[in-house]
JSON list of C-alpha atoms in Angstrom, two decimals:
[
{"chain": "O", "resi": 172, "resn": "MET", "atom": "CA", "xyz": [-157.75, 33.11, -23.16]},
{"chain": "O", "resi": 173, "resn": "PRO", "atom": "CA", "xyz": [-154.03, 33.41, -22.33]},
{"chain": "O", "resi": 174, "resn": "THR", "atom": "CA", "xyz": [-151.89, 36.03, -23.95]},
{"chain": "O", "resi": 175, "resn": "ARG", "atom": "CA", "xyz": [-148.38, 35.73, -25.27]},
{"chain": "O", "resi": 176, "resn": "ILE", "atom": "CA", "xyz": [-146.24, 38.86, -24.58]},
{"chain": "O", "resi": 177, "resn": "CYS", "atom": "CA", "xyz": [-143.11, 39.40, -26.67]},
{"chain": "O", "resi": 178, "resn": "PHE", "atom": "CA", "xyz": [-140.37, 41.71, -25.60]},
{"chain": "O", "resi": 179, "resn": "SER", "atom": "CA", "xyz": [-138.12, 43.92, -27.63]},
{"chain": "O", "resi": 180, "resn": "GLY", "atom": "CA", "xyz": [-134.34, 43.46, -27.57]},
{"chain": "O", "resi": 181, "resn": "ILE", "atom": "CA", "xyz": [-131.67, 41.11, -28.73]},
{"chain": "O", "resi": 182, "resn": "GLY", "atom": "CA", "xyz": [-132.95, 38.01, -26.99]},
{"chain": "O", "resi": 183, "resn": "GLY", "atom": "CA", "xyz": [-136.57, 38.33, -28.17]},
{"chain": "O", "resi": 184, "resn": "ASP", "atom": "CA", "xyz": [-137.88, 36.92, -24.83]},
{"chain": "O", "resi": 185, "resn": "ALA", "atom": "CA", "xyz": [-141.56, 36.12, -24.47]},
{"chain": "O", "resi": 186, "resn": "ILE", "atom": "CA", "xyz": [-143.96, 35.03, -21.61]},
{"chain": "O", "resi": 187, "resn": "THR", "atom": "CA", "xyz": [-147.45, 33.63, -21.46]},
{"chain": "O", "resi": 188, "resn": "VAL", "atom": "CA", "xyz": [-149.86, 35.16, -18.97]},
{"chain": "O", "resi": 189, "resn": "GLU", "atom": "CA", "xyz": [-153.52, 34.39, -18.14]},
{"chain": "O", "resi": 190, "resn": "GLU", "atom": "CA", "xyz": [-154.91, 37.83, -18.89]},
{"chain": "O", "resi": 191, "resn": "SER", "atom": "CA", "xyz": [-156.65, 38.28, -22.29]},
{"chain": "O", "resi": 192, "resn": "PRO", "atom": "CA", "xyz": [-155.19, 40.61, -24.89]},
{"chain": "O", "resi": 193, "resn": "GLU", "atom": "CA", "xyz": [-157.89, 43.15, -24.15]},
{"chain": "O", "resi": 194, "resn": "GLN", "atom": "CA", "xyz": [-157.07, 43.02, -20.42]},
{"chain": "O", "resi": 195, "resn": "ILE", "atom": "CA", "xyz": [-153.40, 43.57, -21.19]},
{"chain": "O", "resi": 196, "resn": "ARG", "atom": "CA", "xyz": [-154.34, 46.61, -23.28]},
{"chain": "O", "resi": 197, "resn": "ASP", "atom": "CA", "xyz": [-156.43, 48.09, -20.60]},
{"chain": "O", "resi": 198, "resn": "VAL", "atom": "CA", "xyz": [-153.74, 47.49, -17.87]},
{"chain": "O", "resi": 199, "resn": "LEU", "atom": "CA", "xyz": [-150.99, 49.01, -19.95]},
{"chain": "O", "resi": 200, "resn": "SER", "atom": "CA", "xyz": [-153.01, 52.10, -20.95]},
{"chain": "O", "resi": 201, "resn": "ASN", "atom": "CA", "xyz": [-153.56, 53.06, -17.28]},
{"chain": "O", "resi": 202, "resn": "ARG", "atom": "CA", "xyz": [-149.97, 52.41, -15.91]},
{"chain": "O", "resi": 203, "resn": "TYR", "atom": "CA", "xyz": [-147.93, 55.23, -17.65]},
{"chain": "O", "resi": 204, "resn": "GLY", "atom": "CA", "xyz": [-144.74, 53.09, -17.86]},
{"chain": "O", "resi": 205, "resn": "THR", "atom": "CA", "xyz": [-144.74, 51.63, -14.32]},
{"chain": "O", "resi": 206, "resn": "PRO", "atom": "CA", "xyz": [-144.24, 47.86, -13.85]},
{"chain": "O", "resi": 207, "resn": "VAL", "atom": "CA", "xyz": [-147.27, 45.73, -14.16]},
{"chain": "O", "resi": 208, "resn": "LEU", "atom": "CA", "xyz": [-148.16, 42.63, -12.09]},
{"chain": "O", "resi": 209, "resn": "LEU", "atom": "CA", "xyz": [-149.78, 39.85, -14.20]},
{"chain": "O", "resi": 210, "resn": "THR", "atom": "CA", "xyz": [-151.09, 36.37, -13.47]},
{"chain": "O", "resi": 211, "resn": "ARG", "atom": "CA", "xyz": [-149.10, 33.31, -14.38]},
{"chain": "O", "resi": 212, "resn": "ASN", "atom": "CA", "xyz": [-149.84, 29.69, -13.47]},
{"chain": "O", "resi": 213, "resn": "GLY", "atom": "CA", "xyz": [-153.14, 30.61, -11.85]},
{"chain": "O", "resi": 214, "resn": "ARG", "atom": "CA", "xyz": [-151.78, 33.17, -9.36]},
{"chain": "O", "resi": 215, "resn": "HIS", "atom": "CA", "xyz": [-149.87, 36.37, -9.08]},
{"chain": "O", "resi": 216, "resn": "ASP", "atom": "CA", "xyz": [-146.42, 34.93, -8.52]},
{"chain": "O", "resi": 217, "resn": "CYS", "atom": "CA", "xyz": [-144.27, 38.03, -8.88]},
{"chain": "O", "resi": 218, "resn": "VAL", "atom": "CA", "xyz": [-144.45, 38.37, -12.70]},
{"chain": "O", "resi": 219, "resn": "TYR", "atom": "CA", "xyz": [-143.82, 42.05, -13.13]},
{"chain": "O", "resi": 220, "resn": "ILE", "atom": "CA", "xyz": [-143.70, 43.30, -16.69]},
{"chain": "O", "resi": 221, "resn": "ASN", "atom": "CA", "xyz": [-141.82, 46.44, -17.83]},
{"chain": "O", "resi": 222, "resn": "PRO", "atom": "CA", "xyz": [-144.31, 47.99, -20.32]},
{"chain": "O", "resi": 223, "resn": "GLU", "atom": "CA", "xyz": [-141.47, 49.86, -22.11]},
{"chain": "O", "resi": 224, "resn": "ARG", "atom": "CA", "xyz": [-139.90, 46.59, -23.34]},
{"chain": "O", "resi": 225, "resn": "ILE", "atom": "CA", "xyz": [-143.11, 45.05, -24.72]},
{"chain": "O", "resi": 226, "resn": "ALA", "atom": "CA", "xyz": [-142.90, 44.70, -28.60]},
{"chain": "O", "resi": 227, "resn": "CYS", "atom": "CA", "xyz": [-146.35, 43.04, -29.04]},
{"chain": "O", "resi": 228, "resn": "TRP", "atom": "CA", "xyz": [-148.92, 40.73, -27.54]},
{"chain": "O", "resi": 229, "resn": "TYR", "atom": "CA", "xyz": [-151.41, 38.32, -28.98]},
{"chain": "O", "resi": 230, "resn": "PRO", "atom": "CA", "xyz": [-153.82, 35.42, -27.94]},
{"chain": "O", "resi": 231, "resn": "SER", "atom": "CA", "xyz": [-151.98, 32.29, -27.08]},
{"chain": "O", "resi": 232, "resn": "ALA", "atom": "CA", "xyz": [-153.73, 28.99, -27.80]},
{"chain": "O", "resi": 233, "resn": "ASP", "atom": "CA", "xyz": [-151.25, 26.81, -25.93]},
{"chain": "O", "resi": 234, "resn": "GLN", "atom": "CA", "xyz": [-151.23, 26.54, -22.13]},
{"chain": "O", "resi": 235, "resn": "GLY", "atom": "CA", "xyz": [-147.47, 26.12, -21.78]},
{"chain": "O", "resi": 236, "resn": "GLU", "atom": "CA", "xyz": [-144.33, 27.88, -22.57]},
{"chain": "O", "resi": 237, "resn": "PRO", "atom": "CA", "xyz": [-142.86, 27.02, -26.05]},
{"chain": "O", "resi": 238, "resn": "TYR", "atom": "CA", "xyz": [-139.52, 25.40, -26.54]},
{"chain": "O", "resi": 239, "resn": "VAL", "atom": "CA", "xyz": [-136.76, 27.95, -26.01]},
{"chain": "O", "resi": 240, "resn": "MET", "atom": "CA", "xyz": [-134.30, 28.12, -28.89]},
{"chain": "O", "resi": 241, "resn": "SER", "atom": "CA", "xyz": [-130.95, 29.59, -28.12]},
{"chain": "O", "resi": 242, "resn": "ARG", "atom": "CA", "xyz": [-129.61, 32.17, -30.50]},
{"chain": "O", "resi": 243, "resn": "PRO", "atom": "CA", "xyz": [-125.99, 33.21, -31.14]},
{"chain": "O", "resi": 244, "resn": "PHE", "atom": "CA", "xyz": [-125.16, 36.56, -29.71]},
{"chain": "O", "resi": 245, "resn": "LYS", "atom": "CA", "xyz": [-124.64, 39.11, -32.43]},
{"chain": "O", "resi": 246, "resn": "GLY", "atom": "CA", "xyz": [-123.82, 42.48, -30.88]},
{"chain": "O", "resi": 247, "resn": "PRO", "atom": "CA", "xyz": [-121.21, 44.51, -29.22]},
{"chain": "O", "resi": 248, "resn": "ILE", "atom": "CA", "xyz": [-119.78, 43.48, -25.93]}
]
């Protein structure tokens, strides 16, 4: 089952990868903050994830990326 990974920060970015939530947990627990290569679109296509920016992850039922809604910037320049 694909997993949706949500990142912390102002933009609230997210990505869907093919690994299961349990596989993500196992990979992140062994990396000690180093970037992680995950599978997207059936292959490792240079999707490196910074574990320190991950806010949460959960099972994703859909197979595609959701519609991206732009948000107004509300922060210091």
